[in-house]
Amino acid sequence: MGSVMFTCACGAFRFLDSTDDRSYAAHLLPEREWYPFMEAVDAAVEQAGPSPRERADACTALRAHRPRLALQCPACGALYLEGRLGQPHRFLPAAGTVPRDLFQPGAVPEEPAPPPAAPAHAEGRERLDAFKRLGEEAYDQMYEASSGSAATGCYSDAKEAFHDAIREARELGLEAEARALEARLEHIKAVFRSQFS
Ligand SMILES: [Zn+2]
């Protein structure tokens, strides 16, 4: 439990100034700060050097992108958004039906369920899964490789398989999966750069 930050105007709820797992709090980045933040994440993953010092610098650079705080009173549903100068601004729900747990994890559905797979789609799905298996196998073998050149060979197989998987996912319209595969590939690239090259 933290100390009280302020009490909602309704008087029924006290917002705590803690870093606990607050179900009523969110951290918000305006769009004009979001893209620079994502670029900083990419730079940290791709360019941070192998030393602890370089990694610490990359983390510090990321933490410089400070999100603003958003709080919702679970009692009355009032939303407080932190302004540019750090002051909270209160917004009231327009109707009684507005949820009072907007920031509960999972309260917002992530993506609609995919439509039932057509036969052509099923074949693509099999190819996609096969590329993913190949990629993961090559990545595992990278660790077991007996020499630097063997590891580089496995790395290049893994990259190729993941590129194939990403292309296949895009052709199937599986954008979220394509993005997850891209993130996995970036992770593998970072591991290779830091441990094998
Ligand atoms: Zn309230």
Coordinates of N, CA and C and ligand atoms in Angstrom, one line a residue:
M1 N 0.8 -1.2 0.0 CA 0.0 0.0 0.0 C 0.9 1.2 0.0
G2 N 0.5 2.2 -0.8 CA 1.3 3.4 -0.8 C 0.6 4.5 -0.1
S3 N 1.2 5.7 -0.1 CA 0.6 6.9 0.5 C -0.5 7.4 -0.4
V4 N -1.4 8.2 0.2 CA -2.5 8.7 -0.6 C -2.1 9.8 -1.5
M5 N -2.4 9.7 -2.8 CA -2.0 10.7 -3.8 C -3.1 11.8 -3.7
F6 N -4.4 11.5 -3.9 CA -5.5 12.4 -3.7 C -6.8 11.6 -3.6
T7 N -7.8 12.2 -3.1 CA -9.1 11.6 -3.0 C -10.0 12.1 -4.1
C8 N -10.7 11.1 -4.7 CA -11.6 11.5 -5.8 C -12.6 12.5 -5.3
A9 N -13.1 13.4 -6.3 CA -14.1 14.4 -5.9 C -15.4 13.8 -5.3
C10 N -15.7 12.5 -5.6 CA -16.9 11.9 -5.1 C -16.7 11.5 -3.6
G11 N -15.4 11.6 -3.2 CA -15.1 11.3 -1.8 C -15.1 9.8 -1.4
A12 N -15.4 9.0 -2.3 CA -15.5 7.5 -2.0 C -14.2 6.7 -2.3
F13 N -13.3 7.3 -2.9 CA -12.1 6.5 -3.3 C -10.8 7.4 -3.2
R14 N -9.8 6.7 -2.6 CA -8.5 7.4 -2.5 C -7.5 6.8 -3.4
F15 N -6.9 7.6 -4.3 CA -5.9 7.1 -5.2 C -4.6 7.0 -4.5
L16 N -3.9 5.9 -4.6 CA -2.6 5.7 -3.9 C -1.4 6.0 -4.8
D17 N -0.4 6.7 -4.2 CA 0.8 7.0 -4.9 C 1.8 5.8 -4.6
S18 N 1.5 4.7 -5.3 CA 2.3 3.5 -5.1 C 2.7 2.9 -6.5
T19 N 3.6 2.0 -6.5 CA 3.9 1.3 -7.8 C 3.3 0.0 -7.7
D20 N 2.3 -0.3 -6.8 CA 1.7 -1.6 -6.8 C 0.9 -1.8 -8.0
D21 N 0.3 -3.0 -8.0 CA -0.5 -3.4 -9.2 C -1.9 -2.8 -9.1
R22 N -1.9 -1.4 -9.5 CA -3.2 -0.7 -9.3 C -4.1 -1.0 -10.5
S23 N -5.2 -1.6 -10.2 CA -6.2 -2.0 -11.3 C -6.9 -0.7 -11.9
Y24 N -6.8 0.4 -11.2 CA -7.5 1.6 -11.7 C -6.6 2.6 -12.4
A25 N -5.3 2.2 -12.6 CA -4.3 3.1 -13.2 C -3.9 2.7 -14.6
A26 N -3.6 3.6 -15.4 CA -3.0 3.3 -16.7 C -1.9 4.3 -17.0
H27 N -1.0 3.9 -17.9 CA 0.1 4.8 -18.3 C 0.0 5.1 -19.7
L28 N -0.1 6.4 -20.1 CA -0.6 6.8 -21.4 C 0.5 7.6 -22.1
L29 N 0.8 7.2 -23.3 CA 1.7 8.0 -24.2 C 0.9 8.6 -25.3
P30 N 1.0 9.9 -25.4 CA 0.4 10.6 -26.6 C 1.0 10.0 -27.9
E31 N 0.3 10.0 -29.0 CA 0.8 9.4 -30.2 C 2.1 10.1 -30.7
R32 N 2.2 11.4 -30.4 CA 3.5 12.0 -30.9 C 4.7 11.6 -30.0
E33 N 4.4 11.0 -28.9 CA 5.5 10.4 -28.1 C 5.6 8.9 -28.3
W34 N 4.5 8.3 -28.8 CA 4.5 6.8 -28.9 C 5.5 6.4 -30.0
Y35 N 5.5 7.0 -31.2 CA 6.4 6.5 -32.2 C 7.8 6.7 -31.9
P36 N 8.2 7.9 -31.4 CA 9.6 8.0 -30.9 C 10.0 7.0 -29.9
F37 N 9.0 6.6 -29.0 CA 9.3 5.6 -28.0 C 9.5 4.2 -28.7
M38 N 8.6 3.9 -29.7 CA 8.8 2.6 -30.4 C 10.2 2.6 -31.1
E39 N 10.6 3.7 -31.6 CA 11.9 3.8 -32.3 C 13.0 3.6 -31.3
A40 N 12.8 4.1 -30.1 CA 13.8 3.9 -29.1 C 13.9 2.5 -28.6
V41 N 12.7 1.8 -28.6 CA 12.7 0.4 -28.3 C 13.5 -0.4 -29.3
D42 N 13.2 -0.1 -30.6 CA 13.9 -0.8 -31.7 C 15.4 -0.6 -31.6
A43 N 15.8 0.7 -31.3 CA 17.2 1.0 -31.2 C 17.9 0.3 -30.1
A44 N 17.1 0.2 -28.9 CA 17.7 -0.5 -27.8 C 17.9 -2.0 -28.1
V45 N 17.0 -2.6 -28.8 CA 17.1 -4.0 -29.1 C 18.2 -4.2 -30.1
E46 N 18.2 -3.4 -31.1 CA 19.1 -3.7 -32.3 C 20.5 -3.1 -32.1
Q47 N 20.6 -2.0 -31.3 CA 21.9 -1.3 -31.3 C 22.7 -1.4 -30.0
A48 N 21.9 -1.7 -28.9 CA 22.6 -1.7 -27.6 C 23.8 -2.7 -27.6
G49 N 24.9 -2.3 -27.2 CA 26.1 -3.2 -27.2 C 26.0 -4.3 -26.1
P50 N 26.9 -5.2 -26.1 CA 26.9 -6.3 -25.2 C 27.2 -6.0 -23.8
S51 N 27.9 -4.9 -23.5 CA 28.3 -4.7 -22.1 C 27.2 -4.2 -21.2
P52 N 27.2 -4.6 -19.9 CA 26.2 -4.2 -19.0 C 26.0 -2.6 -19.0
R53 N 27.1 -1.9 -19.2 CA 27.0 -0.4 -19.2 C 26.1 0.0 -20.4
E54 N 26.4 -0.6 -21.6 CA 25.6 -0.2 -22.8 C 24.2 -0.5 -22.6
R55 N 23.9 -1.7 -22.0 CA 22.5 -2.1 -21.8 C 21.8 -1.2 -20.8
A56 N 22.6 -0.8 -19.8 CA 22.0 0.1 -18.8 C 21.6 1.5 -19.5
D57 N 22.5 1.9 -20.3 CA 22.3 3.2 -21.0 C 21.0 3.1 -21.9
A58 N 20.9 1.9 -22.6 CA 19.7 1.8 -23.5 C 18.4 1.8 -22.6
C59 N 18.5 1.1 -21.4 CA 17.3 1.1 -20.6 C 17.0 2.5 -20.1
T60 N 18.0 3.3 -19.7 CA 17.8 4.7 -19.2 C 17.2 5.5 -20.3
A61 N 17.6 5.3 -21.6 CA 17.1 6.1 -22.7 C 15.6 5.8 -22.8
L62 N 15.2 4.5 -22.6 CA 13.8 4.1 -22.8 C 13.0 4.8 -21.6
R63 N 13.6 4.7 -20.4 CA 12.8 5.3 -19.3 C 12.6 6.8 -19.4
A64 N 13.4 7.5 -20.2 CA 13.3 8.9 -20.4 C 11.9 9.2 -21.0
H65 N 11.3 8.2 -21.7 CA 10.0 8.4 -22.3 C 9.0 8.2 -21.2
R66 N 8.6 9.2 -20.5 CA 7.8 9.0 -19.3 C 6.3 9.1 -19.7
P67 N 5.5 8.1 -19.5 CA 4.1 8.2 -19.8 C 3.4 9.0 -18.8
R68 N 2.2 9.5 -19.2 CA 1.4 10.2 -18.2 C 0.5 9.2 -17.5
L69 N 0.0 9.6 -16.4 CA -0.8 8.7 -15.6 C -2.3 9.0 -15.9
A70 N -3.1 7.9 -16.0 CA -4.5 8.0 -16.1 C -5.1 7.2 -15.0
L71 N -6.1 7.7 -14.3 CA -6.7 7.0 -13.1 C -8.2 7.0 -13.3
Q72 N -8.8 5.9 -13.0 CA -10.3 5.9 -13.0 C -10.8 5.5 -11.6
C73 N -11.7 6.3 -11.1 CA -12.3 6.0 -9.8 C -13.2 4.8 -9.9
P74 N -12.9 3.8 -9.2 CA -13.8 2.6 -9.3 C -15.2 2.8 -8.6
A75 N -15.3 3.9 -7.8 CA -16.6 4.2 -7.2 C -17.5 5.0 -8.1
C76 N -17.0 6.0 -8.7 CA -17.9 6.9 -9.5 C -17.6 6.9 -11.0
G77 N -16.5 6.2 -11.4 CA -16.1 6.1 -12.8 C -15.4 7.4 -13.4
A78 N -15.2 8.4 -12.5 CA -14.5 9.6 -13.0 C -13.1 9.2 -13.5
L79 N -12.7 9.8 -14.6 CA -11.4 9.6 -15.2 C -10.5 10.8 -15.0
Y80 N -9.3 10.5 -14.4 CA -8.4 11.6 -14.2 C -7.2 11.4 -15.2
L81 N -7.0 12.4 -16.0 CA -5.8 12.4 -16.9 C -4.8 13.4 -16.5
E82 N -3.6 12.9 -16.5 CA -2.5 13.8 -16.1 C -2.2 14.8 -17.3
G83 N -2.2 16.1 -17.0 CA -2.0 17.1 -18.0 C -0.5 17.3 -18.3
R84 N -0.1 18.2 -19.2 CA 1.3 18.3 -19.6 C 2.1 18.8 -18.4
L85 N 1.5 19.5 -17.4 CA 2.3 20.0 -16.3 C 2.2 19.1 -15.1
G86 N 1.5 17.9 -15.3 CA 1.5 16.9 -14.2 C 0.2 17.0 -13.3
Q87 N -0.7 18.0 -13.6 CA -1.9 18.2 -12.8 C -3.0 17.2 -13.3
P88 N -3.8 16.6 -12.4 CA -4.9 15.7 -12.9 C -6.1 16.5 -13.4
H89 N -6.6 16.1 -14.5 CA -7.9 16.7 -15.0 C -9.0 15.7 -14.9
R90 N -10.1 16.1 -14.4 CA -11.2 15.1 -14.2 C -12.2 15.1 -15.3
F91 N -12.6 13.9 -15.8 CA -13.6 13.7 -16.8 C -14.7 12.8 -16.2
L92 N -15.9 13.2 -16.4 CA -17.0 12.4 -15.8 C -17.7 11.5 -16.9
P93 N -18.1 10.3 -16.5 CA -18.8 9.4 -17.5 C -20.1 10.1 -17.9
A94 N -20.4 9.9 -19.2 CA -21.5 10.5 -19.8 C -22.8 9.8 -19.5
A95 N -22.7 8.5 -19.1 CA -23.8 7.7 -18.8 C -23.5 6.7 -17.7
G96 N -24.5 6.2 -17.1 CA -24.3 5.2 -16.0 C -23.8 3.9 -16.5
T97 N -23.9 3.6 -17.8 CA -23.4 2.4 -18.4 C -21.9 2.3 -18.7
V98 N -21.2 3.5 -18.5 CA -19.8 3.5 -18.7 C -19.1 2.6 -17.7
P99 N -18.3 1.7 -18.2 CA -17.6 0.8 -17.2 C -16.7 1.6 -16.2
R100 N -16.6 1.0 -15.0 CA -15.8 1.7 -14.0 C -14.5 1.0 -13.8
D101 N -14.2 0.0 -14.7 CA -13.0 -0.8 -14.6 C -12.3 -0.8 -15.9
L102 N -12.2 0.4 -16.5 CA -11.6 0.5 -17.9 C -10.2 0.0 -17.9
F103 N -9.4 0.1 -16.9 CA -8.0 -0.3 -16.9 C -7.7 -1.7 -16.4
Q104 N -8.8 -2.4 -16.1 CA -8.6 -3.8 -15.7 C -7.9 -4.5 -16.9
P105 N -6.9 -5.3 -16.6 CA -6.3 -6.1 -17.7 C -7.3 -7.0 -18.4
G106 N -7.3 -7.0 -19.7 CA -8.2 -7.9 -20.4 C -9.6 -7.3 -20.6
A107 N -9.8 -6.1 -20.1 CA -11.2 -5.5 -20.2 C -11.5 -5.1 -21.6
V108 N -10.4 -4.9 -22.4 CA -10.6 -4.5 -23.8 C -10.2 -5.8 -24.7
P109 N -11.2 -6.3 -25.5 CA -10.8 -7.4 -26.3 C -9.7 -7.1 -27.3
E110 N -8.7 -7.9 -27.4 CA -7.6 -7.6 -28.2 C -7.9 -7.6 -29.7
E111 N -8.4 -8.7 -30.2 CA -8.7 -8.8 -31.6 C -9.9 -9.7 -31.8
P112 N -10.7 -9.4 -32.8 CA -11.9 -10.3 -33.0 C -11.4 -11.7 -33.4
A113 N -12.3 -12.7 -33.0 CA -11.9 -14.1 -33.4 C -11.8 -14.2 -34.9
P114 N -10.8 -15.0 -35.3 CA -10.6 -15.2 -36.8 C -11.8 -15.9 -37.4
P115 N -12.1 -15.7 -38.6 CA -13.2 -16.4 -39.3 C -12.8 -17.9 -39.5
P116 N -13.8 -18.8 -39.6 CA -13.5 -20.2 -39.8 C -12.5 -20.3 -41.0
A117 N -11.6 -21.2 -40.9 CA -10.5 -21.4 -41.9 C -11.1 -22.1 -43.2
A118 N -10.8 -21.5 -44.3 CA -11.1 -22.2 -45.6 C -10.0 -23.2 -45.9
P119 N -10.2 -24.1 -46.8 CA -9.2 -25.1 -47.1 C -7.9 -24.5 -47.5
A120 N -7.9 -23.5 -48.4 CA -6.7 -22.8 -48.9 C -6.0 -22.2 -47.6
H121 N -6.8 -21.6 -46.8 CA -6.2 -21.0 -45.6 C -5.5 -22.1 -44.7
A122 N -6.2 -23.3 -44.6 CA -5.6 -24.4 -43.8 C -4.2 -24.8 -44.3
E123 N -4.1 -24.8 -45.6 CA -2.8 -25.2 -46.2 C -1.7 -24.2 -45.9
G124 N -2.1 -22.9 -46.0 CA -1.2 -21.8 -45.6 C -0.8 -21.9 -44.2
R125 N -1.8 -22.2 -43.4 CA -1.6 -22.4 -41.9 C -0.5 -23.5 -41.6
E126 N -0.6 -24.6 -42.4 CA 0.3 -25.7 -42.2 C 1.7 -25.2 -42.6
R127 N 1.8 -24.5 -43.8 CA 3.1 -24.0 -44.2 C 3.7 -23.0 -43.2
L128 N 2.8 -22.2 -42.7 CA 3.3 -21.2 -41.6 C 3.8 -21.9 -40.4
D129 N 3.1 -22.9 -39.9 CA 3.6 -23.7 -38.8 C 4.9 -24.4 -39.1
A130 N 5.0 -24.9 -40.3 CA 6.2 -25.6 -40.6 C 7.4 -24.6 -40.6
F131 N 7.2 -23.4 -41.2 CA 8.3 -22.4 -41.2 C 8.7 -22.1 -39.8
K132 N 7.7 -21.9 -38.9 CA 8.0 -21.6 -37.5 C 8.8 -22.7 -36.9
R133 N 8.4 -23.9 -37.1 CA 9.2 -25.1 -36.5 C 10.6 -25.0 -37.0
L134 N 10.8 -24.9 -38.3 CA 12.1 -24.8 -38.9 C 13.0 -23.7 -38.2
G135 N 12.3 -22.6 -38.1 CA 13.0 -21.4 -37.5 C 13.4 -21.7 -36.1
E136 N 12.5 -22.2 -35.3 CA 12.8 -22.5 -33.9 C 13.9 -23.6 -33.8
E137 N 13.8 -24.6 -34.7 CA 14.8 -25.7 -34.6 C 16.2 -25.1 -35.0
A138 N 16.3 -24.3 -36.0 CA 17.6 -23.7 -36.4 C 18.1 -22.8 -35.2
Y139 N 17.2 -22.1 -34.6 CA 17.6 -21.3 -33.5 C 18.2 -22.1 -32.3
D140 N 17.5 -23.2 -32.0 CA 18.0 -24.2 -31.0 C 19.4 -24.7 -31.3
Q141 N 19.5 -25.0 -32.6 CA 20.8 -25.6 -33.1 C 21.9 -24.6 -33.0
M142 N 21.6 -23.3 -33.1 CA 22.6 -22.2 -33.0 C 23.3 -22.3 -31.7
Y143 N 22.6 -22.7 -30.7 CA 23.2 -22.8 -29.3 C 24.1 -24.0 -29.2
E144 N 23.7 -25.1 -30.0 CA 24.5 -26.3 -29.9 C 25.6 -26.4 -30.9
A145 N 25.7 -25.3 -31.8 CA 26.7 -25.4 -32.8 C 28.1 -25.5 -32.2
S146 N 29.0 -26.3 -32.9 CA 30.3 -26.5 -32.4 C 31.3 -25.4 -32.7
S147 N 31.0 -24.6 -33.7 CA 31.9 -23.6 -34.2 C 31.1 -22.3 -34.5
G148 N 31.9 -21.2 -34.6 CA 31.2 -19.9 -35.0 C 30.6 -20.0 -36.3
S149 N 31.3 -20.7 -37.3 CA 30.7 -20.7 -38.6 C 29.4 -21.6 -38.7
A150 N 29.4 -22.6 -37.8 CA 28.2 -23.5 -37.8 C 27.1 -22.7 -37.2
A151 N 27.4 -21.9 -36.1 CA 26.3 -21.1 -35.5 C 25.8 -20.1 -36.5
T152 N 26.7 -19.5 -37.3 CA 26.3 -18.5 -38.3 C 25.4 -19.1 -39.3
G153 N 25.7 -20.4 -39.7 CA 24.8 -21.1 -40.6 C 23.4 -21.3 -40.1
C154 N 23.4 -21.8 -38.8 CA 22.1 -22.0 -38.2 C 21.3 -20.7 -38.1
Y155 N 22.0 -19.6 -37.7 CA 21.4 -18.3 -37.6 C 20.8 -17.9 -39.0
S156 N 21.5 -18.1 -40.0 CA 21.0 -17.7 -41.3 C 19.8 -18.6 -41.7
D157 N 19.8 -19.9 -41.3 CA 18.6 -20.7 -41.6 C 17.4 -20.2 -40.8
A158 N 17.7 -19.9 -39.5 CA 16.6 -19.4 -38.7 C 16.0 -18.1 -39.3
K159 N 16.8 -17.2 -39.7 CA 16.4 -15.9 -40.3 C 15.5 -16.2 -41.5
E160 N 16.0 -17.1 -42.4 CA 15.3 -17.4 -43.6 C 13.9 -18.0 -43.3
A161 N 13.9 -18.9 -42.3 CA 12.6 -19.6 -42.0 C 11.6 -18.6 -41.4
F162 N 12.1 -17.7 -40.6 CA 11.2 -16.7 -40.0 C 10.7 -15.7 -41.0
H163 N 11.6 -15.3 -42.0 CA 11.1 -14.4 -43.1 C 10.0 -15.1 -43.9
D164 N 10.2 -16.4 -44.1 CA 9.2 -17.2 -44.9 C 7.9 -17.2 -44.1
A165 N 8.0 -17.4 -42.7 CA 6.8 -17.5 -41.9 C 6.1 -16.1 -41.8
I166 N 6.9 -15.0 -41.8 CA 6.3 -13.7 -41.7 C 5.5 -13.4 -43.0
R167 N 6.1 -13.8 -44.2 CA 5.5 -13.6 -45.4 C 4.2 -14.4 -45.5
E168 N 4.3 -15.6 -45.1 CA 3.1 -16.5 -45.1 C 2.0 -15.9 -44.2
A169 N 2.3 -15.5 -43.0 CA 1.3 -14.9 -42.1 C 0.7 -13.7 -42.7
R170 N 1.5 -12.9 -43.4 CA 0.9 -11.7 -44.1 C -0.1 -12.1 -45.2
E171 N 0.3 -13.1 -46.0 CA -0.6 -13.6 -47.0 C -1.9 -14.1 -46.5
L172 N -1.8 -14.7 -45.3 CA -3.0 -15.2 -44.7 C -3.8 -14.1 -43.9
G173 N -3.3 -12.9 -43.9 CA -4.0 -11.8 -43.3 C -3.8 -11.9 -41.7
L174 N -2.8 -12.6 -41.3 CA -2.6 -12.8 -39.8 C -1.6 -11.7 -39.3
E175 N -2.1 -10.5 -39.3 CA -1.2 -9.4 -39.0 C -0.6 -9.5 -37.6
A176 N -1.4 -9.9 -36.6 CA -0.9 -9.9 -35.3 C 0.2 -11.0 -35.2
E177 N 0.0 -12.1 -35.8 CA 1.0 -13.2 -35.8 C 2.2 -12.8 -36.6
A178 N 2.1 -12.1 -37.7 CA 3.2 -11.6 -38.4 C 4.1 -10.7 -37.5
R179 N 3.4 -9.8 -36.8 CA 4.1 -8.9 -35.9 C 4.8 -9.7 -34.8
A180 N 4.2 -10.7 -34.2 CA 4.8 -11.5 -33.2 C 6.0 -12.2 -33.7
L181 N 5.9 -12.7 -35.0 CA 7.1 -13.4 -35.6 C 8.2 -12.4 -35.8
E182 N 7.9 -11.2 -36.2 CA 8.9 -10.2 -36.4 C 9.6 -9.9 -35.1
A183 N 8.9 -9.8 -34.0 CA 9.5 -9.6 -32.7 C 10.4 -10.7 -32.3
R184 N 9.9 -11.9 -32.6 CA 10.7 -13.1 -32.3 C 12.0 -13.1 -33.1
L185 N 11.9 -12.7 -34.4 CA 13.1 -12.6 -35.3 C 14.1 -11.6 -34.7
E186 N 13.5 -10.4 -34.3 CA 14.4 -9.4 -33.8 C 15.1 -9.9 -32.5
H187 N 14.4 -10.6 -31.7 CA 15.0 -11.2 -30.5 C 16.2 -12.1 -30.9
I188 N 15.9 -13.0 -31.9 CA 17.0 -13.9 -32.3 C 18.2 -13.2 -32.8
K189 N 17.9 -12.1 -33.6 CA 19.0 -11.3 -34.2 C 19.8 -10.7 -33.0
A190 N 19.1 -10.2 -32.0 CA 19.8 -9.6 -30.9 C 20.7 -10.6 -30.1
V191 N 20.1 -11.8 -29.9 CA 20.9 -12.9 -29.3 C 22.1 -13.2 -30.1
F192 N 21.9 -13.3 -31.4 CA 23.1 -13.7 -32.2 C 24.2 -12.7 -32.1
R193 N 23.7 -11.4 -32.2 CA 24.7 -10.3 -32.2 C 25.5 -10.3 -30.9
S194 N 24.8 -10.5 -29.8 CA 25.4 -10.3 -28.5 C 26.2 -11.6 -28.1
Q195 N 25.8 -12.7 -28.6 CA 26.5 -13.9 -28.1 C 27.4 -14.7 -29.1
F196 N 27.1 -14.5 -30.4 CA 27.8 -15.3 -31.4 C 28.7 -14.6 -32.4
S197 N 28.5 -13.3 -32.4 CA 29.2 -12.5 -33.5 C 30.3 -11.7 -32.8
Ligands
ZN1 ZN -15.0 8.9 -7.5

